[in-house]
Amino acid sequence: MDQPKLERLLRLMKLLTANTTYTVDQLAERLAMSRRTVYRYIDTFREAGFLIKKTGDCIRLDKASPHFRDISQLVHFTEEEAVILKSAIENIDDTNLLKQNLKKKLYAVYDNKSLADTVVRGRNAPNIRRLVEAIESGRQVVLHAYRSAHGSAVRDRRVEPFSFTTNYVQVWCYDPEDGCCKLFKTARIGSVEPLDAPWEHAAEHREGFIDAFRLHGERRIRVRLELGLLACNLLCEEYPLAERDLHPLTGDRWLLDTEVADMAGVGRFVIGLLDDIRIVDTPELTDYLRRYIATNLEER
């Protein structure tokens, strides 16, 4: 098989396994190919043992297909893995012909929206499958025995799921009870019960902001930190997405100028590196750290 055809097949596989579903016409338009070619490639997948699933006019590859898990490990990255891989490729000398080939092949197959599509294994798999099906069909679900991160509350939540974060770690849902969109960690769900009731608030389904420290919320709070070499290296290792907001200063110093949804994530990072980090024009973070330190001293 020639390389252009292989790339088109991989791009089609990406779209057929994405969280968003597509019709044949939409696939043809996105891939700049004819409907006939799309159908021919889908037949190729079918002949190779993949299960083809149709929901109305939309079509996709069933992730229960034989060998799908093995293949998925080769053709899917998390967003942070992709950032690290991209950084490694960019560090190759520009005169190296392999650099351009690697970039061309990587970016022809992946984009940020598809990087979250990985196959879930283990006890969460049945819950994820039910959530995927509910999203595809536009149905409500009940998250039974959901364990809240705030306190020890365990209760059922009736929600409208509509999107996942990287690796299906969390699911975006509209919560009619609170009248807003929220993230629910899939590992905290006891079981998922699909309902016959369709979405009632589709117009309000919106993915919220997730910061580089992996926290989400409605707010966007600007944070500016001056980092030493140790803090900068640890930041890039632990939170690769923060690297895009780093700017070099004089000497071995860097400025992190980013937005966060909550002070807890960046606060936990700063608290362990106070000798190597200077807070710049961010009074909210200074106040948070003062309260955090005072509370912990009182508990001791």
XYZ file of C-alpha atoms in Angstrom:
300
model
C 0.000 0.000 0.000
C 1.412 3.419 -0.940
C 2.105 5.968 1.830
C -0.549 8.576 0.805
C -3.263 5.901 0.906
C -2.034 4.662 4.302
C -2.133 8.215 5.663
C -5.699 8.673 4.380
C -6.736 5.384 6.007
C -5.214 6.445 9.320
C -6.891 9.852 9.127
C -10.212 8.134 8.421
C -9.612 5.784 11.370
C -9.023 8.845 13.549
C -12.356 10.386 12.552
C -14.231 7.071 12.840
C -13.031 6.623 16.433
C -13.339 10.220 17.630
C -15.816 11.316 20.299
C -17.676 13.286 17.615
C -19.577 11.219 15.052
C -19.676 12.010 11.331
C -21.825 11.160 8.329
C -20.229 9.827 5.143
C -20.692 13.255 3.513
C -18.900 14.946 6.430
C -16.076 12.407 6.295
C -15.666 12.948 2.568
C -15.549 16.725 3.017
C -13.033 16.610 5.897
C -10.726 14.189 4.073
C -11.121 15.838 0.650
C -12.165 12.586 -1.008
C -15.278 11.235 -2.710
C -18.108 9.393 -0.976
C -17.207 6.357 -3.066
C -13.636 6.395 -1.722
C -14.893 6.714 1.870
C -17.149 3.695 1.391
C -14.278 1.764 -0.196
C -11.988 2.499 2.766
C -14.745 1.531 5.207
C -15.054 -1.770 3.357
C -11.293 -2.171 3.813
C -11.706 -1.805 7.571
C -14.598 -4.283 7.537
C -12.573 -6.834 5.572
C -9.712 -6.438 8.062
C -12.028 -7.527 10.890
C -13.218 -4.190 12.255
C -16.846 -3.854 13.307
C -18.686 -0.964 11.652
C -21.347 0.763 13.754
C -24.107 3.015 12.406
C -26.209 5.424 14.462
C -28.714 7.125 12.188
C -26.703 8.626 9.325
C -23.462 8.574 11.341
C -20.870 5.830 11.049
C -17.921 4.820 13.234
C -15.529 1.991 14.059
C -16.673 -0.049 17.052
C -13.920 -0.095 19.676
C -14.948 -3.627 20.569
C -13.516 -4.742 17.213
C -10.842 -7.477 17.301
C -7.285 -6.128 17.556
C -8.558 -2.573 18.074
C -6.909 -2.205 21.462
C -3.517 -3.264 20.143
C -3.736 -0.860 17.205
C -5.005 1.992 19.375
C -1.874 1.858 21.484
C 0.144 2.562 18.316
C -1.955 5.398 16.888
C -3.159 7.365 19.934
C -1.335 9.730 22.249
C -2.530 11.693 25.235
C -2.259 15.451 24.814
C 0.700 15.612 27.189
C 2.453 12.735 25.393
C 1.945 14.588 22.124
C 3.430 17.783 23.579
C 6.516 15.863 24.743
C 6.843 14.119 21.376
C 6.455 17.406 19.502
C 9.122 19.000 21.724
C 11.507 16.124 21.053
C 10.993 16.426 17.295
C 11.483 20.201 17.348
C 14.839 19.754 19.136
C 16.215 17.815 16.161
C 18.513 19.923 13.979
C 16.596 21.656 11.162
C 19.062 20.291 8.616
C 18.042 16.721 9.461
C 15.694 15.444 6.734
C 14.117 12.961 9.164
C 12.753 15.862 11.244
C 10.511 17.093 8.448
C 9.356 13.563 7.626
C 8.500 12.871 11.269
C 6.550 16.123 11.561
C 4.675 15.486 8.333
C 3.668 11.959 9.337
C 2.720 12.911 12.902
C 0.614 15.957 12.025
C -1.050 14.220 9.071
C -2.597 11.710 11.452
C -3.138 13.536 14.749
C -4.625 16.772 15.971
C -5.347 17.991 19.485
C -9.030 17.123 19.306
C -8.349 13.464 18.623
C -5.539 12.957 21.109
C -7.990 12.125 23.892
C -9.276 9.068 22.001
C -7.670 6.097 23.730
C -9.138 2.729 24.541
C -10.129 2.242 28.168
C -9.288 -0.994 29.899
C -10.282 -2.475 33.247
C -13.384 -2.116 35.364
C -14.231 1.347 33.987
C -14.652 0.041 30.450
C -18.403 -0.809 30.728
C -19.162 2.624 32.188
C -17.184 4.366 29.448
C -18.965 2.392 26.734
C -22.378 3.366 28.153
C -21.337 7.010 28.333
C -20.051 6.927 24.737
C -23.335 5.420 23.579
C -25.322 8.033 25.514
C -23.294 10.830 23.905
C -23.776 9.355 20.438
C -27.532 9.009 20.904
C -28.024 12.263 22.840
C -29.448 10.580 25.937
C -29.381 11.279 29.648
C -27.793 8.878 32.131
C -27.712 8.270 35.854
C -24.266 8.116 37.441
C -24.946 5.701 40.270
C -22.974 5.967 43.530
C -20.841 8.870 42.338
C -18.180 9.682 44.943
C -17.769 13.428 45.189
C -14.289 14.901 45.626
C -15.739 17.401 48.102
C -16.508 15.583 51.300
C -17.538 11.946 51.478
C -20.900 12.248 49.719
C -21.896 9.254 47.582
C -25.097 9.670 45.602
C -26.748 9.235 42.214
C -26.490 12.031 39.639
C -28.807 12.394 36.641
C -26.830 14.184 33.930
C -26.417 14.780 30.197
C -22.926 13.572 29.148
C -21.527 15.216 26.008
C -17.705 15.008 25.889
C -14.615 13.417 27.445
C -11.250 14.732 28.521
C -7.957 13.039 27.696
C -7.987 9.231 28.095
C -11.612 9.325 29.245
C -10.395 10.296 32.736
C -13.287 12.741 33.094
C -16.584 13.301 31.333
C -18.227 16.646 30.688
C -21.905 16.609 31.662
C -24.693 19.100 31.988
C -26.104 18.793 35.505
C -29.808 19.829 35.468
C -29.871 19.908 39.266
C -27.252 22.664 39.440
C -28.004 24.118 36.005
C -24.420 24.068 34.709
C -21.787 21.947 32.970
C -19.433 19.948 35.178
C -16.615 17.451 34.983
C -17.157 14.051 36.581
C -14.214 11.693 37.122
C -15.035 8.358 35.526
C -13.112 6.462 38.214
C -15.550 7.789 40.848
C -18.637 6.447 39.066
C -20.112 3.278 40.543
C -22.155 2.425 37.458
C -23.837 4.167 34.514
C -27.532 3.673 33.765
C -28.577 4.884 30.291
C -32.032 6.473 30.209
C -34.590 6.768 27.415
C -34.887 10.499 28.091
C -33.155 12.650 25.425
C -31.003 15.671 26.182
C -33.049 18.665 27.269
C -30.250 21.244 27.514
C -28.097 20.599 24.433
C -27.767 24.326 23.717
C -26.026 24.740 27.083
C -23.468 21.972 26.573
C -20.065 23.640 26.736
C -16.678 22.286 27.709
C -15.152 24.445 30.392
C -11.620 25.679 30.880
C -8.946 23.202 32.050
C -5.634 24.763 33.087
C -2.085 23.432 32.733
C -2.295 22.049 36.296
C -5.272 19.887 35.226
C -7.934 21.760 37.217
C -11.102 23.121 35.669
C -13.612 25.832 36.414
C -15.544 28.781 35.073
C -12.954 31.347 36.160
C -9.694 32.239 34.407
C -7.227 33.758 36.850
C -3.935 35.105 35.555
C -0.871 33.792 37.379
C 2.691 35.028 36.876
C 5.627 33.224 38.465
C 9.364 33.772 38.159
C 11.004 30.357 38.206
C 14.547 29.198 38.821
C 16.152 26.326 36.952
C 14.913 23.627 39.354
C 11.319 24.903 39.396
C 11.298 25.323 35.611
C 12.553 21.787 35.004
C 10.076 20.255 37.461
C 7.209 22.254 35.974
C 7.936 20.970 32.462
C 8.287 17.396 33.721
C 5.123 17.335 35.849
C 2.916 19.649 33.768
C 4.108 19.599 30.118
C 1.273 21.841 28.894
C 2.640 24.700 31.023
C 5.709 24.897 28.790
C 3.795 26.839 26.150
C 3.349 29.691 28.686
C 7.031 29.838 29.737
C 9.202 32.778 28.665
C 12.985 33.054 29.239
C 14.308 35.879 31.407
C 17.921 36.809 32.133
C 20.185 34.103 33.475
C 18.674 30.806 34.573
C 15.273 32.365 35.228
C 11.937 31.897 33.444
C 8.561 33.599 33.623
C 5.394 31.497 33.720
C 2.527 33.681 32.531
C -0.602 31.550 32.397
C -4.254 31.313 33.423
C -5.586 28.903 36.018
C -9.084 27.836 36.942
C -8.295 27.404 40.623
C -5.383 28.213 42.931
C -5.195 24.690 44.350
C -3.219 23.177 41.459
C -0.612 25.895 41.032
C -0.560 26.347 44.821
C 0.459 22.731 45.423
C 3.281 23.166 42.922
C 4.566 26.423 44.406
C 4.389 25.313 48.045
C 7.125 22.730 47.551
C 9.442 25.136 45.723
C 9.130 28.392 47.622
C 12.915 28.929 47.575
C 13.024 28.791 43.764
C 9.804 30.625 42.832
C 8.855 34.286 43.103
C 5.188 35.262 42.753
C 4.797 38.212 40.361
C 1.711 40.451 40.546
C -0.612 37.628 41.610
C -2.179 38.604 44.961
C -4.800 35.833 44.740
C -2.069 33.191 44.825
C -0.227 34.942 47.644
C -3.423 35.012 49.730
C -4.134 31.357 48.942
C -0.657 30.262 50.090
C -0.926 32.294 53.292
C -4.236 30.633 54.152
C -2.887 27.217 53.196
C 0.224 27.559 55.381
C -1.739 29.008 58.320
C -4.320 26.201 58.167
C -1.655 23.498 58.071
C 0.266 25.070 60.959
C -2.900 25.158 63.067
C -3.621 21.478 62.367
C -0.126 20.555 63.584
